[in-house]
Each structure stands twice: as C-alpha cells, then as structure tokens.
Amino acid sequence: QNTSYRNFPMVPRVVFGQGSFNQLGDILLPKRLNSEAPFIFLIDDFFEKRELVGRIPMMFNDEVIFVSAEEEPKTAQVDALVKRIKETFEELPSGIIGIGGGTLLDLAKAVAILLNNKGKAQDYQGWDLVGKPSLYHVGIPTISGTGAEVSRTTVLLGPEKKLGINSDFTTYDQVILDPDLTITVPKEQWFYTGMDCFIHCIESLNGTYLNAFSQSYGEKALELCEEVFLQDVPIMESRDKLMMASWHGGMSIAYSQVGIAHAMSYGLSYLLGIKHGIGNCLVFQHLEEFYPEGVRLFKKMLEKHKILLPKGVCSNLTQNDFDILVNVALGMEALWENALGKEWKNIMTPERLQELYQKI
Ligand code: NAD
Ligand code: ZN
C-alpha cells in the first residue's frame, strides 16, 4: 500500500474567454511592487509587428522582450535573459509575463525561477531542486496543445541533457486563456501542437500510472481533441475547445506520465533539433503495436487535415547517432515504466528501439 501521495500545485488563478487578454492590465496592477519594479513581457517574436503589442498594458519602466521560438528553450538562453534583466534594472521585477507557445511559456517560467534563485538554469534541471519561490509569473498561451500553461515543469535543453525544471515554484501564478490569440496559428503548426495534447491523452490513459484523477482529465481532453480534429466544429468553438483540451491534457499528465512517443521525441529533439510537436507525430505514427486505437485515430486526423509528415528523417544517421537517440530516449525511465510496466527493460531493448527510429 502506497501511503505517500504527491501534493502538487495547481495554477491558482485563471481567466478564460475570447478577448480576455484585455484584462491583463487590471490583473497586473495590484501586483506591481513599486514604480521601479517593472513587469517584463517575454513575447514570441511572431507578434513583433502585430496589433497585440499595442494591447500590452505597459506602465513605468516595463519592458517587452521579443524572443524567437525558432528553437526550443535552452538553459543558456534563460541565464542570458536573467543577466540582462538584472543588469538593466536596480530592483527585481514585479513579475514576468510569458506570451506565446510552449517555448515562450517555458522560458518565462524558468526566468521567473532564476531571478530569485542563485546559479544557472542547468543547476535546477531535475526534480524539486528549486529552493526559493519564483517571481510572480503569468502565462498567456497563443497556441494550444502543450499544456505548459498548467504544468509544474519547464523543459529546457541544457549542455548535457534535455530535462525539465520540475518544482512547486514552476507553476504559473496566473494564466489567461484567450482563444482569440490563436487565430493566426498556421494550419500545420496547429496540427502538430494540437497532436501534442492528443498524444498526452493517449499516453496517460494507456499508462500503468493511470489513476482516476488523471483519467478524469485525460478522457475529457481526448473527447475535445476528437471533436476538434475529427468533427466539423465551427472555428471559434474549435479554438475554445482546443485551448481547454490542452489544459485538461496537461492536468492529466501532472498526476501520471507521458510515454513512448515522448521518450523517443526527446531523442529526436536532442540530436536533430526536431521540435516537440512534430517530433511526437513522427514517432507516434509508428507506435501502433503499443497504442493501436490512438494511432488509428491519429492517422484519420492526418488524413482529414491533409498533413504530410516528413519522411526519411533518420535515414542518413550513423550508428553513433542511433546510439545517442537510444540513450537519450531510454534515459527517460519513468516514461517507459508508465508505458510498459516495471519490466520495461525486457520489452524495449536498445535494438528494438533503434528499429523504431529507423522507420522515421
Ligand atoms: P512553440 O512555442 O515553439 O511555437 C511553435 C511555432 O508557432 C513558432 O514558430 C511560434 O512562433 C508560432 N506561434 C505561436 N503562437 C502563434 C500564433 N498565435 N500565431 C502564429 N504563430 C504562432 O510550439 P509549442 O508546440 O507550443 O511548444 C513546444 C515547446 O513546448 C517545446 O519546447 C516543448 O519542450 C515544450 N513543452 C512543454 C511542456 C511543459 O509542460 N512545460 C509540455 C509540452 C511541451
Ligand atoms: Zn508533449
């Protein structure tokens, strides 16, 4: 009998609704420490010349920093942002606001942690290594799927590993869910990031770690994904639903784990810089022996939206490359145990895993 259950934090405040971004100024006002302590807005540079910039509630010496989401967030990038903010301002900021996809949401979480904790971002990659609370931080997703807006981790690529800063202080203090912010997302990206959510559900619901808590969120998220990607829901409703699917998908894995597609996608990201959403899709299409029903639905979704996944991604890799992929993936022990049970090492051998990579 396991008597020690995890006591994990949730986002304490959330606004949901089309146009709710306009409430940001009112939300931040009581959180301003003084006129010298700015709010720092970290924004996906897609928005640099867009009307959203004019709606940011700037006051006093607040600063907007545009960040490219071309590459996934890195520990060195977090350190550089923290240094820049500390050098620019005499006081610590009142808070950090992250506006964008999983990349920007994760960056803003990490910057908020490192502004209040000494050392480098890489020192905190792992579980519960953060000693002091982070600065007040607000997350505003502009694309739906990762669940980074609810999760207690921020996934960073460090010098030695791709690993999250998992801590009670990572979770956002406030989230604003405004589905209108996702209007400009290109179709393929909508699909790839949306499939991250779908795969979170499949991996959580088919995992050995499943419990009623995770199941209740996972089933809801899966139902919403099926509506969005397989039925003909009106577009405004569809944006609302996918945003809530992302939220529930994130909640589902909080109390369980992801699985094989995520473990393998981490390898692709580490070695080849392939981004999370598309990486998951590249792997998941070949996992029918592990997730038969999920892969069947996934292929229907690909077809319905006429998405053509790249081919031959691993065709020119050396044995040394495959060794790296396999090592990174097999290093994610909890994911394999969730997917295949305690005896997972007997089921997923390095040889079998390499064969899966060779199909991609
Ligand atoms: P992303 O943030 O990298 O964005 C993908 C692309 O969409 C970028 O080019 C970006 O500029 C663009 N974009 C974003 N919003 C847009 C908009 N409204 N209009 C037009 N373009 C827009 O992608 P993502 O899939 O959201 O996030 C992937 C990242 O999330 C990875 O780094 C992954 O590790 C991380 N992640 C984190 C968690 C977590 O719990 N912390 C969970 C899953 C994934
Ligand atoms: Zn994911």
mmCIF file of C-alpha atoms and ligand atoms in Angstrom:
data_model
loop_
_atom_site.group_PDB
_atom_site.id
_atom_site.type_symbol
_atom_site.label_atom_id
_atom_site.label_comp_id
_atom_site.label_asym_id
_atom_site.label_seq_id
_atom_site.Cartn_x
_atom_site.Cartn_y
_atom_site.Cartn_z
ATOM 1 C CA GLN A 1 0.000 0.000 0.000
ATOM 2 C CA ASN A 2 1.479 3.333 -1.074
ATOM 3 C CA THR A 3 0.599 5.866 1.593
ATOM 4 C CA SER A 4 2.655 8.770 0.259
ATOM 5 C CA TYR A 5 0.820 10.655 -2.449
ATOM 6 C CA ARG A 6 2.156 13.635 -4.321
ATOM 7 C CA ASN A 7 0.985 17.034 -3.159
ATOM 8 C CA PHE A 8 1.232 19.091 -6.264
ATOM 9 C CA PRO A 9 0.433 22.721 -7.015
ATOM 10 C CA MET A 10 -2.172 23.960 -9.466
ATOM 11 C CA VAL A 11 -2.492 27.318 -11.194
ATOM 12 C CA PRO A 12 -4.363 29.335 -8.545
ATOM 13 C CA ARG A 13 -5.966 31.823 -10.919
ATOM 14 C CA VAL A 14 -7.184 31.553 -14.478
ATOM 15 C CA VAL A 15 -9.267 33.683 -16.822
ATOM 16 C CA PHE A 16 -10.915 32.075 -19.831
ATOM 17 C CA GLY A 17 -12.666 33.710 -22.742
ATOM 18 C CA GLN A 18 -12.380 35.330 -26.148
ATOM 19 C CA GLY A 19 -10.859 38.785 -25.683
ATOM 20 C CA SER A 20 -9.835 38.116 -22.072
ATOM 21 C CA PHE A 21 -6.306 39.322 -22.860
ATOM 22 C CA ASN A 22 -7.734 42.829 -22.387
ATOM 23 C CA GLN A 23 -7.986 42.167 -18.641
ATOM 24 C CA LEU A 24 -4.232 41.795 -18.261
ATOM 25 C CA GLY A 25 -3.709 45.409 -17.117
ATOM 26 C CA ASP A 26 -6.269 45.098 -14.330
ATOM 27 C CA ILE A 27 -4.788 41.794 -13.236
ATOM 28 C CA LEU A 28 -1.231 43.145 -13.051
ATOM 29 C CA LEU A 29 -1.988 46.453 -11.329
ATOM 30 C CA PRO A 30 -2.284 45.130 -7.745
ATOM 31 C CA LYS A 31 0.840 43.008 -8.304
ATOM 32 C CA ARG A 32 3.074 45.993 -9.052
ATOM 33 C CA LEU A 33 5.572 46.223 -6.183
ATOM 34 C CA ASN A 34 6.548 49.852 -6.892
ATOM 35 C CA SER A 35 7.266 52.103 -9.859
ATOM 36 C CA GLU A 36 10.885 50.890 -10.060
ATOM 37 C CA ALA A 37 9.952 47.205 -10.212
ATOM 38 C CA PRO A 38 8.858 46.574 -13.803
ATOM 39 C CA PHE A 39 6.862 43.843 -15.413
ATOM 40 C CA ILE A 40 8.889 42.039 -18.074
ATOM 41 C CA PHE A 41 6.885 40.733 -21.017
ATOM 42 C CA LEU A 42 8.579 37.859 -22.858
ATOM 43 C CA ILE A 43 6.736 37.594 -26.166
ATOM 44 C CA ASP A 44 7.056 35.281 -29.159
ATOM 45 C CA ASP A 45 8.626 37.413 -31.893
ATOM 46 C CA PHE A 46 5.851 36.353 -34.267
ATOM 47 C CA PHE A 47 3.908 39.193 -32.601
ATOM 48 C CA GLU A 48 6.638 41.826 -33.012
ATOM 49 C CA LYS A 49 4.769 43.875 -35.613
ATOM 50 C CA ARG A 50 1.253 42.721 -34.746
ATOM 51 C CA GLU A 51 -1.603 44.597 -33.091
ATOM 52 C CA LEU A 52 -1.217 42.545 -29.891
ATOM 53 C CA VAL A 53 1.845 44.639 -28.997
ATOM 54 C CA GLY A 54 -0.322 47.753 -28.770
ATOM 55 C CA ARG A 55 -2.576 45.985 -26.253
ATOM 56 C CA ILE A 56 0.173 45.213 -23.751
ATOM 57 C CA PRO A 57 -0.547 47.224 -20.576
ATOM 58 C CA MET A 58 2.846 48.930 -20.233
ATOM 59 C CA MET A 59 3.483 51.243 -17.268
ATOM 60 C CA PHE A 60 6.528 52.916 -15.710
ATOM 61 C CA ASN A 61 9.707 51.135 -16.830
ATOM 62 C CA ASP A 62 8.068 47.904 -18.007
ATOM 63 C CA GLU A 63 9.942 46.145 -20.771
ATOM 64 C CA VAL A 64 8.951 43.981 -23.705
ATOM 65 C CA ILE A 65 11.492 41.409 -24.872
ATOM 66 C CA PHE A 66 10.727 39.586 -28.120
ATOM 67 C CA VAL A 67 12.086 36.054 -28.278
ATOM 68 C CA SER A 68 12.241 33.720 -31.261
ATOM 69 C CA ALA A 69 10.549 30.337 -30.915
ATOM 70 C CA GLU A 70 12.577 29.010 -33.830
ATOM 71 C CA GLU A 71 14.473 26.777 -31.423
ATOM 72 C CA GLU A 72 13.275 25.200 -28.196
ATOM 73 C CA PRO A 73 14.343 26.948 -24.980
ATOM 74 C CA LYS A 74 17.868 26.469 -23.706
ATOM 75 C CA THR A 75 19.394 26.848 -20.257
ATOM 76 C CA ALA A 76 21.980 29.348 -21.580
ATOM 77 C CA GLN A 77 19.178 31.451 -23.053
ATOM 78 C CA VAL A 78 17.482 31.592 -19.649
ATOM 79 C CA ASP A 79 20.765 32.608 -17.992
ATOM 80 C CA ALA A 80 21.306 35.356 -20.577
ATOM 81 C CA LEU A 81 17.803 36.768 -20.076
ATOM 82 C CA VAL A 82 18.205 36.743 -16.294
ATOM 83 C CA LYS A 83 21.558 38.535 -16.569
ATOM 84 C CA ARG A 84 20.118 41.134 -18.933
ATOM 85 C CA ILE A 85 17.164 41.844 -16.632
ATOM 86 C CA LYS A 86 19.389 42.084 -13.539
ATOM 87 C CA GLU A 87 21.774 44.463 -15.303
ATOM 88 C CA THR A 88 19.035 46.698 -16.692
ATOM 89 C CA PHE A 89 17.041 47.226 -13.509
ATOM 90 C CA GLU A 90 18.095 48.122 -9.981
ATOM 91 C CA GLU A 91 15.219 46.216 -8.440
ATOM 92 C CA LEU A 92 13.889 42.772 -9.130
ATOM 93 C CA PRO A 93 10.873 42.908 -11.454
ATOM 94 C CA SER A 94 7.318 42.791 -10.125
ATOM 95 C CA GLY A 95 6.811 39.788 -12.353
ATOM 96 C CA ILE A 96 7.339 38.003 -15.653
ATOM 97 C CA ILE A 97 4.668 37.527 -18.295
ATOM 98 C CA GLY A 98 5.183 34.839 -20.939
ATOM 99 C CA ILE A 99 3.164 35.206 -24.149
ATOM 100 C CA GLY A 100 3.460 32.531 -26.841
ATOM 101 C CA GLY A 101 3.561 28.775 -27.312
ATOM 102 C CA GLY A 102 5.239 26.131 -25.175
ATOM 103 C CA THR A 103 8.627 27.651 -25.953
ATOM 104 C CA LEU A 104 7.804 31.080 -24.531
ATOM 105 C CA LEU A 105 5.711 29.673 -21.685
ATOM 106 C CA ASP A 106 8.628 27.508 -20.573
ATOM 107 C CA LEU A 107 11.161 30.321 -20.937
ATOM 108 C CA ALA A 108 9.094 32.693 -18.807
ATOM 109 C CA LYS A 109 8.704 30.079 -16.068
ATOM 110 C CA ALA A 110 12.441 29.460 -15.975
ATOM 111 C CA VAL A 111 13.324 33.161 -15.949
ATOM 112 C CA ALA A 112 10.911 33.735 -13.041
ATOM 113 C CA ILE A 113 12.608 30.930 -11.086
ATOM 114 C CA LEU A 114 16.187 32.012 -11.826
ATOM 115 C CA LEU A 115 15.559 35.653 -10.943
ATOM 116 C CA ASN A 116 15.008 34.523 -7.366
ATOM 117 C CA ASN A 117 17.391 31.564 -7.159
ATOM 118 C CA LYS A 118 21.194 31.758 -7.436
ATOM 119 C CA GLY A 119 23.281 29.983 -10.059
ATOM 120 C CA LYS A 120 22.460 28.715 -13.502
ATOM 121 C CA ALA A 121 19.345 27.225 -15.025
ATOM 122 C CA GLN A 122 21.109 23.885 -15.596
ATOM 123 C CA ASP A 123 21.627 23.532 -11.808
ATOM 124 C CA TYR A 124 17.868 23.158 -11.404
ATOM 125 C CA GLN A 125 17.087 20.651 -14.176
ATOM 126 C CA GLY A 126 15.593 17.690 -12.386
ATOM 127 C CA TRP A 127 13.033 17.190 -9.644
ATOM 128 C CA ASP A 128 12.486 19.606 -6.750
ATOM 129 C CA LEU A 129 15.870 21.327 -6.801
ATOM 130 C CA VAL A 130 14.456 24.862 -6.578
ATOM 131 C CA GLY A 131 14.795 26.252 -3.046
ATOM 132 C CA LYS A 132 13.074 29.630 -3.164
ATOM 133 C CA PRO A 133 9.766 30.773 -4.668
ATOM 134 C CA SER A 134 9.935 32.242 -8.153
ATOM 135 C CA LEU A 135 8.880 35.774 -9.036
ATOM 136 C CA TYR A 136 5.175 36.270 -9.752
ATOM 137 C CA HIS A 137 4.623 34.938 -13.263
ATOM 138 C CA VAL A 138 1.745 34.952 -15.710
ATOM 139 C CA GLY A 139 1.329 32.615 -18.683
ATOM 140 C CA ILE A 140 -0.652 33.520 -21.790
ATOM 141 C CA PRO A 141 -0.715 30.784 -24.452
ATOM 142 C CA THR A 142 -1.080 31.814 -28.101
ATOM 143 C CA ILE A 143 -1.224 28.255 -29.481
ATOM 144 C CA SER A 144 -2.936 25.268 -27.857
ATOM 145 C CA GLY A 145 -1.647 21.824 -27.035
ATOM 146 C CA THR A 146 1.427 21.562 -24.850
ATOM 147 C CA GLY A 147 -0.273 22.067 -21.501
ATOM 148 C CA ALA A 148 2.778 24.118 -20.473
ATOM 149 C CA GLU A 149 0.294 26.683 -19.138
ATOM 150 C CA VAL A 150 -0.748 24.294 -16.325
ATOM 151 C CA SER A 151 2.258 22.059 -15.794
ATOM 152 C CA ARG A 152 4.783 22.147 -12.949
ATOM 153 C CA THR A 153 7.747 21.832 -15.297
ATOM 154 C CA THR A 154 9.705 23.909 -17.773
ATOM 155 C CA VAL A 155 11.524 21.781 -20.312
ATOM 156 C CA LEU A 156 14.982 23.112 -21.193
ATOM 157 C CA LEU A 157 17.770 21.943 -23.427
ATOM 158 C CA GLY A 158 20.933 22.080 -21.324
ATOM 159 C CA PRO A 159 24.558 21.372 -22.180
ATOM 160 C CA GLU A 160 24.179 17.711 -21.246
ATOM 161 C CA LYS A 161 20.506 16.916 -21.346
ATOM 162 C CA LYS A 162 17.013 17.976 -22.247
ATOM 163 C CA LEU A 163 15.209 17.950 -18.929
ATOM 164 C CA GLY A 164 12.582 19.938 -17.093
ATOM 165 C CA ILE A 165 12.897 22.092 -14.015
ATOM 166 C CA ASN A 166 10.154 20.264 -12.112
ATOM 167 C CA SER A 167 9.221 22.112 -8.950
ATOM 168 C CA ASP A 168 6.375 23.528 -6.924
ATOM 169 C CA PHE A 169 7.587 27.017 -7.896
ATOM 170 C CA THR A 170 7.473 26.394 -11.644
ATOM 171 C CA THR A 171 3.673 26.520 -11.987
ATOM 172 C CA TYR A 172 2.187 29.824 -13.112
ATOM 173 C CA ASP A 173 0.545 32.151 -10.563
ATOM 174 C CA GLN A 174 -1.941 33.330 -13.148
ATOM 175 C CA VAL A 175 -2.967 32.133 -16.589
ATOM 176 C CA ILE A 176 -5.027 33.967 -19.189
ATOM 177 C CA LEU A 177 -6.708 31.703 -21.731
ATOM 178 C CA ASP A 178 -7.844 33.839 -24.648
ATOM 179 C CA PRO A 179 -8.658 31.605 -27.631
ATOM 180 C CA ASP A 180 -8.618 34.635 -29.962
ATOM 181 C CA LEU A 181 -4.834 34.794 -29.570
ATOM 182 C CA THR A 182 -4.600 31.547 -31.541
ATOM 183 C CA ILE A 183 -6.360 32.907 -34.651
ATOM 184 C CA THR A 184 -3.080 33.425 -36.553
ATOM 185 C CA VAL A 185 -1.587 29.965 -35.939
ATOM 186 C CA PRO A 186 -0.698 28.302 -39.280
ATOM 187 C CA LYS A 187 -2.562 25.063 -40.021
ATOM 188 C CA GLU A 188 0.376 22.664 -39.812
ATOM 189 C CA GLN A 189 1.594 24.121 -36.531
ATOM 190 C CA TRP A 190 -1.979 23.996 -35.193
ATOM 191 C CA PHE A 191 -1.981 20.300 -36.008
ATOM 192 C CA TYR A 192 1.454 19.449 -34.581
ATOM 193 C CA THR A 193 0.971 21.287 -31.291
ATOM 194 C CA GLY A 194 -2.617 20.012 -31.060
ATOM 195 C CA MET A 195 -1.319 16.459 -31.500
ATOM 196 C CA ASP A 196 0.998 17.023 -28.537
ATOM 197 C CA CYS A 197 -2.192 17.258 -26.481
ATOM 198 C CA PHE A 198 -3.773 14.255 -28.173
ATOM 199 C CA ILE A 199 -0.633 12.187 -27.513
ATOM 200 C CA HIS A 200 -0.534 13.347 -23.867
ATOM 201 C CA CYS A 201 -4.029 11.857 -23.510
ATOM 202 C CA ILE A 202 -3.243 8.563 -25.249
ATOM 203 C CA GLU A 203 -0.033 8.069 -23.279
ATOM 204 C CA SER A 204 -1.611 8.963 -19.966
ATOM 205 C CA LEU A 205 -4.794 6.907 -20.484
ATOM 206 C CA ASN A 206 -2.846 3.831 -21.638
ATOM 207 C CA GLY A 207 -0.149 4.052 -18.988
ATOM 208 C CA THR A 208 0.404 1.867 -15.936
ATOM 209 C CA TYR A 209 0.466 5.018 -13.766
ATOM 210 C CA LEU A 210 -3.159 5.807 -14.610
ATOM 211 C CA ASN A 211 -5.475 6.705 -11.738
ATOM 212 C CA ALA A 212 -8.947 8.237 -11.505
ATOM 213 C CA PHE A 213 -7.513 11.754 -11.171
ATOM 214 C CA SER A 214 -5.530 11.552 -14.424
ATOM 215 C CA GLN A 215 -8.233 9.603 -16.183
ATOM 216 C CA SER A 216 -10.893 12.208 -15.488
ATOM 217 C CA TYR A 217 -8.802 14.931 -17.148
ATOM 218 C CA GLY A 218 -7.399 12.682 -19.879
ATOM 219 C CA GLU A 219 -10.796 11.452 -21.027
ATOM 220 C CA LYS A 220 -12.163 14.993 -21.248
ATOM 221 C CA ALA A 221 -9.132 16.206 -23.180
ATOM 222 C CA LEU A 222 -9.332 13.250 -25.557
ATOM 223 C CA GLU A 223 -13.026 13.879 -26.183
ATOM 224 C CA LEU A 224 -12.274 17.532 -27.006
ATOM 225 C CA CYS A 225 -9.382 16.560 -29.327
ATOM 226 C CA GLU A 226 -11.643 14.169 -31.206
ATOM 227 C CA GLU A 227 -14.234 16.924 -31.644
ATOM 228 C CA VAL A 228 -11.642 19.424 -32.851
ATOM 229 C CA PHE A 229 -9.692 17.127 -35.176
ATOM 230 C CA LEU A 230 -12.308 14.652 -36.411
ATOM 231 C CA GLN A 231 -15.614 16.535 -36.418
ATOM 232 C CA ASP A 232 -16.664 19.735 -38.114
ATOM 233 C CA VAL A 233 -16.906 22.122 -35.201
ATOM 234 C CA PRO A 234 -17.318 25.862 -36.038
ATOM 235 C CA ILE A 235 -13.911 27.523 -35.942
ATOM 236 C CA MET A 236 -14.480 29.815 -32.931
ATOM 237 C CA GLU A 237 -15.827 26.936 -30.869
ATOM 238 C CA SER A 238 -12.971 24.777 -32.060
ATOM 239 C CA ARG A 239 -10.377 27.262 -30.759
ATOM 240 C CA ASP A 240 -12.140 27.362 -27.374
ATOM 241 C CA LYS A 241 -12.229 23.580 -27.200
ATOM 242 C CA LEU A 242 -8.594 23.036 -28.147
ATOM 243 C CA MET A 243 -7.477 25.524 -25.516
ATOM 244 C CA MET A 244 -9.405 23.596 -22.864
ATOM 245 C CA ALA A 245 -8.148 20.277 -24.254
ATOM 246 C CA SER A 246 -4.583 21.494 -23.740
ATOM 247 C CA TRP A 247 -5.409 22.439 -20.152
ATOM 248 C CA HIS A 248 -7.005 19.098 -19.334
ATOM 249 C CA GLY A 249 -4.274 17.165 -21.134
ATOM 250 C CA GLY A 250 -1.673 18.952 -19.021
ATOM 251 C CA MET A 251 -3.629 18.188 -15.852
ATOM 252 C CA SER A 252 -3.883 14.556 -16.851
ATOM 253 C CA ILE A 253 -0.115 14.036 -17.109
ATOM 254 C CA ALA A 254 0.539 16.018 -13.935
ATOM 255 C CA TYR A 255 -0.619 13.062 -11.894
ATOM 256 C CA SER A 256 0.618 10.341 -14.256
ATOM 257 C CA GLN A 257 3.240 10.421 -17.019
ATOM 258 C CA VAL A 258 3.675 10.519 -20.758
ATOM 259 C CA GLY A 259 5.004 7.509 -22.658
ATOM 260 C CA ILE A 260 6.888 6.110 -25.640
ATOM 261 C CA ALA A 261 6.289 8.893 -28.173
ATOM 262 C CA HIS A 262 7.588 11.483 -25.722
ATOM 263 C CA ALA A 263 10.663 9.457 -24.757
ATOM 264 C CA MET A 264 11.570 8.964 -28.420
ATOM 265 C CA SER A 265 10.725 12.540 -29.378
ATOM 266 C CA TYR A 266 13.163 13.793 -26.725
ATOM 267 C CA GLY A 267 15.922 11.889 -28.556
ATOM 268 C CA LEU A 268 14.988 13.499 -31.894
ATOM 269 C CA SER A 269 14.949 16.909 -30.306
ATOM 270 C CA TYR A 270 18.296 16.429 -28.565
ATOM 271 C CA LEU A 271 20.185 15.061 -31.572
ATOM 272 C CA LEU A 272 18.459 16.725 -34.535
ATOM 273 C CA GLY A 273 16.761 19.791 -33.032
ATOM 274 C CA ILE A 274 13.353 18.497 -34.153
ATOM 275 C CA LYS A 275 10.626 20.379 -32.326
ATOM 276 C CA HIS A 276 8.399 18.695 -29.780
ATOM 277 C CA GLY A 277 5.059 18.712 -31.621
ATOM 278 C CA ILE A 278 6.256 17.413 -34.970
ATOM 279 C CA GLY A 279 8.734 15.060 -33.266
ATOM 280 C CA ASN A 280 5.881 13.417 -31.348
ATOM 281 C CA CYS A 281 3.936 12.975 -34.607
ATOM 282 C CA LEU A 282 6.943 11.493 -36.433
ATOM 283 C CA VAL A 283 7.299 8.884 -33.707
ATOM 284 C CA PHE A 284 3.657 8.237 -32.912
ATOM 285 C CA GLN A 285 2.708 7.106 -36.442
ATOM 286 C CA HIS A 286 4.934 4.037 -35.881
ATOM 287 C CA LEU A 287 3.630 3.032 -32.458
ATOM 288 C CA GLU A 288 0.565 1.011 -33.442
ATOM 289 C CA GLU A 289 1.785 -2.064 -31.528
ATOM 290 C CA PHE A 290 1.747 -0.034 -28.312
ATOM 291 C CA TYR A 291 -1.171 2.343 -28.863
ATOM 292 C CA PRO A 292 -3.376 0.677 -31.541
ATOM 293 C CA GLU A 293 -6.528 2.758 -31.075
ATOM 294 C CA GLY A 294 -4.593 6.023 -30.640
ATOM 295 C CA VAL A 295 -2.544 5.500 -33.784
ATOM 296 C CA ARG A 296 -5.685 4.600 -35.744
ATOM 297 C CA LEU A 297 -7.330 7.886 -34.707
ATOM 298 C CA PHE A 298 -4.105 9.792 -35.380
ATOM 299 C CA LYS A 299 -3.951 8.513 -38.951
ATOM 300 C CA LYS A 300 -7.585 9.547 -39.512
ATOM 301 C CA MET A 301 -6.691 13.027 -38.275
ATOM 302 C CA LEU A 302 -3.649 13.252 -40.575
ATOM 303 C CA GLU A 303 -5.853 12.300 -43.485
ATOM 304 C CA LYS A 304 -8.719 14.636 -42.646
ATOM 305 C CA HIS A 305 -6.386 17.618 -42.454
ATOM 306 C CA LYS A 306 -4.148 16.522 -45.331
ATOM 307 C CA ILE A 307 -0.997 16.699 -43.249
ATOM 308 C CA LEU A 308 2.048 15.115 -44.872
ATOM 309 C CA LEU A 309 4.726 14.243 -42.353
ATOM 310 C CA PRO A 310 8.370 14.470 -43.455
ATOM 311 C CA LYS A 311 9.931 11.158 -44.449
ATOM 312 C CA GLY A 312 13.436 9.749 -44.176
ATOM 313 C CA VAL A 313 14.303 11.840 -41.121
ATOM 314 C CA CYS A 314 16.598 9.129 -39.701
ATOM 315 C CA SER A 315 17.704 7.595 -42.989
ATOM 316 C CA ASN A 316 21.187 9.117 -43.086
ATOM 317 C CA LEU A 317 22.136 8.658 -39.465
ATOM 318 C CA THR A 318 25.284 6.821 -38.348
ATOM 319 C CA GLN A 319 25.374 4.074 -35.732
ATOM 320 C CA ASN A 320 26.797 6.643 -33.340
ATOM 321 C CA ASP A 321 23.756 8.869 -33.976
ATOM 322 C CA PHE A 322 21.393 5.982 -33.274
ATOM 323 C CA ASP A 323 23.274 5.240 -30.064
ATOM 324 C CA ILE A 324 22.664 8.823 -28.936
ATOM 325 C CA LEU A 325 18.959 8.673 -29.839
ATOM 326 C CA VAL A 326 18.545 5.382 -27.991
ATOM 327 C CA ASN A 327 20.461 6.555 -24.922
ATOM 328 C CA VAL A 328 18.536 9.803 -24.578
ATOM 329 C CA ALA A 329 15.208 8.020 -25.013
ATOM 330 C CA LEU A 330 15.962 5.117 -22.656
ATOM 331 C CA GLY A 331 17.175 7.628 -20.063
ATOM 332 C CA MET A 332 13.555 8.708 -19.548
ATOM 333 C CA GLU A 333 12.880 5.794 -17.199
ATOM 334 C CA ALA A 334 9.578 6.949 -15.741
ATOM 335 C CA LEU A 335 8.084 7.326 -19.215
ATOM 336 C CA TRP A 336 8.980 3.744 -20.135
ATOM 337 C CA GLU A 337 7.782 2.366 -16.840
ATOM 338 C CA ASN A 338 4.496 4.166 -17.334
ATOM 339 C CA ALA A 339 4.146 2.841 -20.870
ATOM 340 C CA LEU A 340 5.321 -0.747 -20.428
ATOM 341 C CA GLY A 341 5.356 -1.526 -16.724
ATOM 342 C CA LYS A 342 8.157 -2.329 -14.276
ATOM 343 C CA GLU A 343 9.697 -4.914 -16.603
ATOM 344 C CA TRP A 344 10.035 -2.386 -19.434
ATOM 345 C CA LYS A 345 13.745 -3.040 -19.940
ATOM 346 C CA ASN A 346 12.969 -6.584 -21.061
ATOM 347 C CA ILE A 347 10.407 -5.283 -23.528
ATOM 348 C CA MET A 348 12.140 -2.266 -25.031
ATOM 349 C CA THR A 349 15.706 -3.291 -25.789
ATOM 350 C CA PRO A 350 18.127 -0.863 -27.467
ATOM 351 C CA GLU A 351 17.915 -2.952 -30.649
ATOM 352 C CA ARG A 352 14.143 -2.785 -30.784
ATOM 353 C CA LEU A 353 14.193 0.944 -30.127
ATOM 354 C CA GLN A 354 16.719 1.546 -32.893
ATOM 355 C CA GLU A 355 14.453 -0.339 -35.300
ATOM 356 C CA LEU A 356 11.623 2.030 -34.419
ATOM 357 C CA TYR A 357 13.862 5.056 -35.039
ATOM 358 C CA GLN A 358 14.927 3.610 -38.394
ATOM 359 C CA LYS A 359 11.311 3.746 -39.591
ATOM 360 C CA ILE A 360 11.141 7.521 -39.122
HETATM 361 P P1 NAD B 1 6.301 26.872 -29.997
HETATM 362 O O1 NAD B 1 6.085 27.666 -28.793
HETATM 363 O O2 NAD B 1 7.710 26.508 -30.331
HETATM 364 O O3 NAD B 1 5.646 27.597 -31.230
HETATM 365 C C1 NAD B 1 5.562 26.954 -32.487
HETATM 366 C C2 NAD B 1 5.502 27.955 -33.608
HETATM 367 O O4 NAD B 1 4.236 28.612 -33.597
HETATM 368 C C3 NAD B 1 6.552 29.045 -33.506
HETATM 369 O O5 NAD B 1 7.042 29.317 -34.785
HETATM 370 C C4 NAD B 1 5.759 30.232 -32.984
HETATM 371 O O6 NAD B 1 6.333 31.452 -33.365
HETATM 372 C C5 NAD B 1 4.415 30.016 -33.630
HETATM 373 N N1 NAD B 1 3.265 30.640 -32.970
HETATM 374 C C6 NAD B 1 2.905 30.582 -31.664
HETATM 375 N N2 NAD B 1 1.743 31.225 -31.461
HETATM 376 C C7 NAD B 1 1.367 31.720 -32.670
HETATM 377 C C8 NAD B 1 0.263 32.488 -33.124
HETATM 378 N N3 NAD B 1 -0.724 32.844 -32.283
HETATM 379 N N4 NAD B 1 0.204 32.816 -34.427
HETATM 380 C C9 NAD B 1 1.173 32.410 -35.294
HETATM 381 N N5 NAD B 1 2.231 31.693 -34.924
HETATM 382 C C10 NAD B 1 2.330 31.349 -33.625
HETATM 383 O O7 NAD B 1 5.486 25.498 -30.029
HETATM 384 P P2 NAD B 1 4.665 24.649 -28.990
HETATM 385 O O8 NAD B 1 4.374 23.406 -29.707
HETATM 386 O O9 NAD B 1 3.556 25.416 -28.387
HETATM 387 O O10 NAD B 1 5.699 24.379 -27.817
HETATM 388 C C11 NAD B 1 6.773 23.466 -27.912
HETATM 389 C C12 NAD B 1 7.612 23.594 -26.665
HETATM 390 O O11 NAD B 1 6.806 23.298 -25.536
HETATM 391 C C13 NAD B 1 8.793 22.657 -26.602
HETATM 392 O O12 NAD B 1 9.920 23.386 -26.199
HETATM 393 C C14 NAD B 1 8.407 21.644 -25.552
HETATM 394 O O13 NAD B 1 9.525 21.122 -24.849
HETATM 395 C C15 NAD B 1 7.530 22.463 -24.664
HETATM 396 N N6 NAD B 1 6.583 21.675 -23.863
HETATM 397 C C16 NAD B 1 6.499 21.960 -22.546
HETATM 398 C C17 NAD B 1 5.629 21.290 -21.733
HETATM 399 C C18 NAD B 1 5.555 21.622 -20.284
HETATM 400 O O14 NAD B 1 4.788 21.011 -19.564
HETATM 401 N N7 NAD B 1 6.309 22.560 -19.795
HETATM 402 C C19 NAD B 1 4.787 20.309 -22.261
HETATM 403 C C20 NAD B 1 4.871 20.032 -23.620
HETATM 404 C C21 NAD B 1 5.774 20.734 -24.419
HETATM 405 ZN ZN ZN B 2 4.258 16.846 -25.003
#
